[in-house]
PDB file of C-alpha atoms in Angstrom:
ATOM      1  CA  MET A  30      20.505   0.915   4.408  1.00 65.00           C
ATOM      2  CA  SER A  31      20.095  -1.976   6.832  1.00 77.00           C
ATOM      3  CA  PRO A  32      23.187  -3.841   8.058  1.00 86.00           C
ATOM      4  CA  HIS A  33      21.272  -7.019   7.120  1.00 92.00           C
ATOM      5  CA  PHE A  34      21.186  -6.023   3.398  1.00 93.00           C
ATOM      6  CA  LYS A  35      23.410  -8.607   1.684  1.00 96.00           C
ATOM      7  CA  PRO A  36      24.084  -9.531  -1.966  1.00 96.00           C
ATOM      8  CA  VAL A  37      22.495 -12.681  -3.380  1.00 97.00           C
ATOM      9  CA  ASP A  38      24.294 -14.777  -5.990  1.00 96.00           C
ATOM     10  CA  LEU A  39      22.446 -14.248  -9.274  1.00 96.00           C
ATOM     11  CA  LYS A  40      22.269 -18.030  -9.715  1.00 95.00           C
ATOM     12  CA  LYS A  41      19.991 -18.057  -6.641  1.00 95.00           C
ATOM     13  CA  ALA A  42      18.008 -14.895  -7.480  1.00 96.00           C
ATOM     14  CA  TYR A  43      15.012 -16.857  -8.817  1.00 96.00           C
ATOM     15  CA  ARG A  44      14.473 -18.207  -5.294  1.00 95.00           C
ATOM     16  CA  LEU A  45      13.589 -14.736  -4.080  1.00 97.00           C
ATOM     17  CA  LEU A  46      10.323 -14.934  -6.073  1.00 96.00           C
ATOM     18  CA  ASN A  47       9.852 -18.682  -6.398  1.00 93.00           C
ATOM     19  CA  HIS A  48       7.340 -18.846  -3.541  1.00 93.00           C
ATOM     20  CA  GLY A  49       4.901 -16.421  -5.193  1.00 94.00           C
ATOM     21  CA  PRO A  50       5.007 -13.317  -2.984  1.00 96.00           C
ATOM     22  CA  THR A  51       3.369  -9.985  -3.642  1.00 96.00           C
ATOM     23  CA  VAL A  52       6.077  -7.592  -4.814  1.00 98.00           C
ATOM     24  CA  LEU A  53       6.662  -3.881  -4.689  1.00 98.00           C
ATOM     25  CA  VAL A  54       7.739  -2.411  -8.027  1.00 98.00           C
ATOM     26  CA  SER A  55       9.830   0.740  -7.783  1.00 98.00           C
ATOM     27  CA  ALA A  56      11.115   2.911 -10.591  1.00 97.00           C
ATOM     28  CA  SER A  57      12.458   6.381 -11.257  1.00 97.00           C
ATOM     29  CA  HIS A  58      12.641   8.699 -14.243  1.00 97.00           C
ATOM     30  CA  ALA A  59      13.256  12.419 -14.685  1.00 96.00           C
ATOM     31  CA  GLY A  60      13.381  13.018 -10.936  1.00 95.00           C
ATOM     32  CA  VAL A  61      10.132  11.182 -10.176  1.00 95.00           C
ATOM     33  CA  ASP A  62      10.160   8.083  -7.945  1.00 96.00           C
ATOM     34  CA  ASN A  63       7.224   5.757  -7.432  1.00 96.00           C
ATOM     35  CA  VAL A  64       6.359   2.418  -5.892  1.00 97.00           C
ATOM     36  CA  MET A  65       3.378   0.158  -6.556  1.00 96.00           C
ATOM     37  CA  ALA A  66       2.337  -3.281  -5.364  1.00 96.00           C
ATOM     38  CA  ALA A  67       1.943  -6.124  -7.852  1.00 96.00           C
ATOM     39  CA  ALA A  68       0.548  -9.592  -7.241  1.00 92.00           C
ATOM     40  CA  TRP A  69       1.496 -11.085 -10.606  1.00 93.00           C
ATOM     41  CA  ALA A  70       5.274 -11.447 -10.677  1.00 95.00           C
ATOM     42  CA  CYS A  71       7.425 -14.530 -11.082  1.00 94.00           C
ATOM     43  CA  ALA A  72      10.844 -15.890 -11.952  1.00 93.00           C
ATOM     44  CA  LEU A  73      11.179 -16.707 -15.646  1.00 94.00           C
ATOM     45  CA  ASP A  74      14.705 -17.976 -16.258  1.00 92.00           C
ATOM     46  CA  PHE A  75      17.914 -18.928 -14.446  1.00 90.00           C
ATOM     47  CA  ASP A  76      20.937 -17.827 -16.474  1.00 91.00           C
ATOM     48  CA  PRO A  77      20.818 -14.970 -16.908  1.00 94.00           C
ATOM     49  CA  PRO A  78      18.047 -14.633 -14.348  1.00 96.00           C
ATOM     50  CA  LYS A  79      14.857 -13.113 -15.707  1.00 97.00           C
ATOM     51  CA  VAL A  80      11.513 -12.172 -14.176  1.00 97.00           C
ATOM     52  CA  THR A  81       8.067 -11.190 -15.365  1.00 97.00           C
ATOM     53  CA  VAL A  82       5.622  -8.751 -13.811  1.00 97.00           C
ATOM     54  CA  VAL A  83       2.252  -7.366 -14.880  1.00 97.00           C
ATOM     55  CA  ILE A  84       2.121  -3.556 -14.699  1.00 96.00           C
ATOM     56  CA  ASP A  85      -1.188  -2.009 -15.767  1.00 94.00           C
ATOM     57  CA  LYS A  86      -1.231   0.824 -18.307  1.00 93.00           C
ATOM     58  CA  ILE A  87      -2.985   3.177 -15.868  1.00 90.00           C
ATOM     59  CA  THR A  88      -0.158   3.184 -13.322  1.00 92.00           C
ATOM     60  CA  ARG A  89       2.399   5.979 -13.014  1.00 93.00           C
ATOM     61  CA  THR A  90       5.035   3.372 -12.201  1.00 95.00           C
ATOM     62  CA  ARG A  91       4.620   1.844 -15.648  1.00 95.00           C
ATOM     63  CA  ALA A  92       5.528   5.124 -17.346  1.00 95.00           C
ATOM     64  CA  LEU A  93       8.639   5.367 -15.167  1.00 96.00           C
ATOM     65  CA  VAL A  94       9.621   1.778 -16.032  1.00 97.00           C
ATOM     66  CA  GLU A  95       9.022   2.309 -19.747  1.00 97.00           C
ATOM     67  CA  ASN A  96      10.943   5.587 -19.848  1.00 96.00           C
ATOM     68  CA  SER A  97      13.897   4.479 -17.726  1.00 97.00           C
ATOM     69  CA  GLY A  98      14.113   0.809 -18.744  1.00 97.00           C
ATOM     70  CA  TRP A  99      14.721  -0.141 -15.089  1.00 98.00           C
ATOM     71  CA  MET A 100      12.753  -1.329 -12.073  1.00 98.00           C
ATOM     72  CA  VAL A 101      13.264  -3.047  -8.765  1.00 98.00           C
ATOM     73  CA  LEU A 102      11.070  -5.921  -7.636  1.00 98.00           C
ATOM     74  CA  GLN A 103      11.190  -6.245  -3.887  1.00 98.00           C
ATOM     75  CA  VAL A 104       9.573  -8.674  -1.488  1.00 98.00           C
ATOM     76  CA  PRO A 105       7.664  -6.772   1.201  1.00 98.00           C
ATOM     77  CA  ASN A 106       7.012  -8.443   4.511  1.00 97.00           C
ATOM     78  CA  ALA A 107       4.331  -8.705   7.171  1.00 96.00           C
ATOM     79  CA  ALA A 108       5.732  -5.665   8.966  1.00 96.00           C
ATOM     80  CA  GLN A 109       4.999  -3.709   5.757  1.00 97.00           C
ATOM     81  CA  LEU A 110       1.372  -4.792   5.363  1.00 96.00           C
ATOM     82  CA  GLN A 111      -0.112  -1.267   5.548  1.00 96.00           C
ATOM     83  CA  LEU A 112       2.599   0.202   3.322  1.00 96.00           C
ATOM     84  CA  THR A 113       2.072  -2.528   0.720  1.00 97.00           C
ATOM     85  CA  HIS A 114      -1.686  -2.085   0.660  1.00 95.00           C
ATOM     86  CA  GLN A 115      -1.437   1.691   0.504  1.00 94.00           C
ATOM     87  CA  VAL A 116       1.025   1.848  -2.422  1.00 95.00           C
ATOM     88  CA  GLY A 117      -1.084  -0.759  -4.204  1.00 93.00           C
ATOM     89  CA  SER A 118      -4.383   1.064  -3.768  1.00 91.00           C
ATOM     90  CA  HIS A 119      -3.376   4.735  -4.180  1.00 90.00           C
ATOM     91  CA  SER A 120      -2.062   6.470  -7.278  1.00 88.00           C
ATOM     92  CA  LEU A 121       0.715   9.019  -7.565  1.00 88.00           C
ATOM     93  CA  ALA A 122      -1.499  10.730 -10.168  1.00 85.00           C
ATOM     94  CA  ASP A 123      -4.081  11.486  -7.455  1.00 87.00           C
ATOM     95  CA  GLU A 124      -1.790  11.806  -4.439  1.00 87.00           C
ATOM     96  CA  PRO A 125       1.527  13.561  -5.104  1.00 89.00           C
ATOM     97  CA  ASP A 126       2.711  12.612  -1.581  1.00 92.00           C
ATOM     98  CA  LYS A 127       1.689   8.968  -2.000  1.00 93.00           C
ATOM     99  CA  LEU A 128       5.054   7.597  -0.865  1.00 94.00           C
ATOM    100  CA  GLY A 129       5.270   9.884   2.152  1.00 93.00           C
ATOM    101  CA  GLN A 130       1.712   9.052   3.217  1.00 92.00           C
ATOM    102  CA  ALA A 131       2.484   5.336   2.958  1.00 93.00           C
ATOM    103  CA  GLY A 132       5.708   5.687   4.942  1.00 94.00           C
ATOM    104  CA  VAL A 133       7.912   4.541   2.061  1.00 96.00           C
ATOM    105  CA  GLU A 134      11.616   5.132   2.576  1.00 97.00           C
ATOM    106  CA  LEU A 135      13.711   4.774  -0.578  1.00 97.00           C
ATOM    107  CA  PHE A 136      17.440   4.211  -0.890  1.00 97.00           C
ATOM    108  CA  ARG A 137      19.785   3.703  -3.796  1.00 96.00           C
ATOM    109  CA  VAL A 138      22.676   1.388  -4.520  1.00 97.00           C
ATOM    110  CA  GLU A 139      25.583   3.055  -6.289  1.00 95.00           C
ATOM    111  CA  GLY A 140      25.759   2.152  -9.970  1.00 96.00           C
ATOM    112  CA  TYR A 141      22.055   1.373 -10.365  1.00 97.00           C
ATOM    113  CA  PRO A 142      19.359   3.841 -11.482  1.00 96.00           C
ATOM    114  CA  ALA A 143      16.214   2.549  -9.757  1.00 97.00           C
ATOM    115  CA  PRO A 144      15.379   3.183  -6.087  1.00 98.00           C
ATOM    116  CA  LEU A 145      14.875   0.395  -3.537  1.00 98.00           C
ATOM    117  CA  VAL A 146      12.264   0.309  -0.758  1.00 98.00           C
ATOM    118  CA  ALA A 147      13.808   0.099   2.707  1.00 97.00           C
ATOM    119  CA  GLY A 148      12.655  -2.620   5.087  1.00 97.00           C
ATOM    120  CA  CYS A 149      11.827  -5.303   2.528  1.00 97.00           C
ATOM    121  CA  SER A 150      13.097  -8.875   2.752  1.00 97.00           C
ATOM    122  CA  ALA A 151      14.551  -9.050  -0.786  1.00 97.00           C
ATOM    123  CA  TRP A 152      15.318  -6.825  -3.785  1.00 98.00           C
ATOM    124  CA  LEU A 153      15.926  -7.605  -7.470  1.00 98.00           C
ATOM    125  CA  MET A 154      17.389  -4.836  -9.653  1.00 98.00           C
ATOM    126  CA  CYS A 155      15.987  -5.397 -13.143  1.00 98.00           C
ATOM    127  CA  ARG A 156      16.764  -4.082 -16.623  1.00 98.00           C
ATOM    128  CA  VAL A 157      13.695  -4.266 -18.838  1.00 98.00           C
ATOM    129  CA  ILE A 158      13.875  -6.450 -21.942  1.00 97.00           C
ATOM    130  CA  ASP A 159      11.797  -4.486 -24.424  1.00 95.00           C
ATOM    131  CA  GLU A 160       8.888  -6.607 -25.671  1.00 94.00           C
ATOM    132  CA  PRO A 161       6.422  -4.047 -27.099  1.00 94.00           C
ATOM    133  CA  HIS A 162       3.739  -6.597 -28.050  1.00 96.00           C
ATOM    134  CA  ASN A 163       3.640  -8.250 -24.608  1.00 95.00           C
ATOM    135  CA  GLN A 164       3.722  -4.890 -22.845  1.00 96.00           C
ATOM    136  CA  ALA A 165       0.962  -3.326 -24.951  1.00 95.00           C
ATOM    137  CA  THR A 166      -1.287  -6.388 -25.244  1.00 96.00           C
ATOM    138  CA  TYR A 167      -0.851  -8.115 -21.879  1.00 96.00           C
ATOM    139  CA  ASP A 168       0.765  -5.442 -19.643  1.00 96.00           C
ATOM    140  CA  LEU A 169       3.506  -8.061 -19.210  1.00 96.00           C
ATOM    141  CA  PHE A 170       7.070  -6.910 -18.634  1.00 97.00           C
ATOM    142  CA  ILE A 171      10.094  -9.164 -18.915  1.00 98.00           C
ATOM    143  CA  ALA A 172      13.326  -8.079 -17.278  1.00 98.00           C
ATOM    144  CA  GLU A 173      16.811  -9.386 -16.605  1.00 98.00           C
ATOM    145  CA  VAL A 174      17.912  -9.395 -12.981  1.00 98.00           C
ATOM    146  CA  VAL A 175      21.305  -7.672 -12.885  1.00 98.00           C
ATOM    147  CA  ALA A 176      21.744  -7.586  -9.090  1.00 98.00           C
ATOM    148  CA  ALA A 177      19.932  -9.039  -6.084  1.00 98.00           C
ATOM    149  CA  TRP A 178      20.016  -8.585  -2.328  1.00 97.00           C
ATOM    150  CA  ALA A 179      18.191 -10.049   0.654  1.00 97.00           C
ATOM    151  CA  ASP A 180      17.847  -9.536   4.382  1.00 97.00           C
ATOM    152  CA  GLU A 181      20.270 -12.066   5.855  1.00 96.00           C
ATOM    153  CA  ARG A 182      17.939 -12.632   8.816  1.00 96.00           C
ATOM    154  CA  VAL A 183      15.445 -14.339   6.505  1.00 96.00           C
ATOM    155  CA  PHE A 184      17.422 -15.464   3.409  1.00 96.00           C
ATOM    156  CA  VAL A 185      20.566 -17.459   4.152  1.00 95.00           C
ATOM    157  CA  ASP A 186      22.904 -19.313   1.771  1.00 94.00           C
ATOM    158  CA  GLY A 187      20.408 -19.077  -1.092  1.00 94.00           C
ATOM    159  CA  HIS A 188      17.394 -20.240   0.945  1.00 94.00           C
ATOM    160  CA  TRP A 189      14.472 -18.623   2.728  1.00 95.00           C
ATOM    161  CA  VAL A 190      14.422 -19.382   6.462  1.00 95.00           C
ATOM    162  CA  PHE A 191      11.051 -17.888   7.363  1.00 94.00           C
ATOM    163  CA  GLU A 192      10.496 -20.483  10.085  1.00 92.00           C
ATOM    164  CA  LYS A 193      13.609 -19.278  11.951  1.00 92.00           C
ATOM    165  CA  ALA A 194      13.132 -15.532  11.457  1.00 92.00           C
ATOM    166  CA  ASP A 195      11.009 -12.883  13.096  1.00 94.00           C
ATOM    167  CA  PRO A 196       7.384 -13.323  11.847  1.00 93.00           C
ATOM    168  CA  GLY A 197       7.443  -9.685  10.740  1.00 95.00           C
ATOM    169  CA  LEU A 198       9.898 -10.683   7.985  1.00 96.00           C
ATOM    170  CA  ARG A 199       7.549 -13.250   6.395  1.00 96.00           C
ATOM    171  CA  SER A 200       6.533 -12.463   2.824  1.00 96.00           C
ATOM    172  CA  LEU A 201       3.052 -11.226   1.927  1.00 95.00           C
ATOM    173  CA  HIS A 202       0.711 -12.981  -0.506  1.00 94.00           C
ATOM    174  CA  TYR A 203      -2.232 -10.958  -1.801  1.00 94.00           C
ATOM    175  CA  VAL A 204      -5.673 -12.506  -2.248  1.00 90.00           C
ATOM    176  CA  ALA A 205      -8.112  -9.633  -2.935  1.00 89.00           C
ATOM    177  CA  GLY A 206      -9.938  -6.740  -1.300  1.00 88.00           C
ATOM    178  CA  GLY A 207      -7.137  -5.851   1.123  1.00 89.00           C
ATOM    179  CA  HIS A 208      -6.775  -9.488   2.229  1.00 88.00           C
ATOM    180  CA  PHE A 209      -3.243 -10.904   2.460  1.00 91.00           C
ATOM    181  CA  TYR A 210      -1.610 -13.998   3.902  1.00 90.00           C
ATOM    182  CA  ALA A 211       1.893 -14.181   5.324  1.00 92.00           C
ATOM    183  CA  ILE A 212       3.870 -17.230   4.272  1.00 91.00           C
ATOM    184  CA  GLY A 213       3.322 -20.147   6.647  1.00 86.00           C
ATOM    185  CA  GLU A 214       5.337 -22.951   8.117  1.00 82.00           C
ATOM    186  CA  ALA A 215       7.962 -24.938   6.268  1.00 81.00           C
ATOM    187  CA  LEU A 216       7.004 -28.465   5.173  1.00 82.00           C
ATOM    188  CA  ASP A 217       9.678 -30.821   3.928  1.00 84.00           C
ATOM    189  CA  VAL A 218       9.216 -34.019   1.930  1.00 87.00           C
ATOM    190  CA  GLU A 219      10.986 -36.995   3.442  1.00 86.00           C
ATOM    191  CA  GLU A 220      13.079 -38.937   0.949  1.00 83.00           C
TER     192      GLU A 220
END
C-alpha cells in the first residue's frame, strides 16, 4: 500500500467521481478476484454517499459483484493507461491470468471484503444496494460508499489538485476504440 493512500471524508467522496473519470471496478467472491474498466459511473447522492455504475451482464466482474454484494470503484490515472485498457478489453472468462497480464496489483484494507487496485488516484469501497429491476433491465448498479481513500499527492482537503501533481496521476476519460483523454488544466470562474 502506498504511503500516499489517505482516507477521504465520506462527505467529500462524491468529488472523487464528480469529474467523470473512467473507473476500474474490482470485486471478489469465492476466492476469485477480478477488475474491469467502466466508463459509465457517477456520484448519485451525498449523505450517505451513493454511486451508480453500469456493469454488463457478460462480465465476470458482474457475477462477483452480485454474489458478494461489494465492489470498489477506483480512479485510474494516466500512468495506468495500458492497464486500464487491458482490463477493459480482455475477459477473465477467456484469459485466466488477465490481471497478471495487465500488471494489476491488488491489495486489501482490513475490514472490507473487496480488493483495491494499487497505483490508482482514488478508491471508493461500495456496498451494493440491491435493485433487481435496474440491474437486470439496465445493467445499472447502485451502491453506498462506505469508505473512501485518495492519493494525497493529487487529492488534498477534499479537492483534486491535478494541476499541481505529477501528470501521471491525472485521471483517464474514455472516448472509444482505445482512445482516452487525461484530465486537463484547471479553469476557475471569477466571481
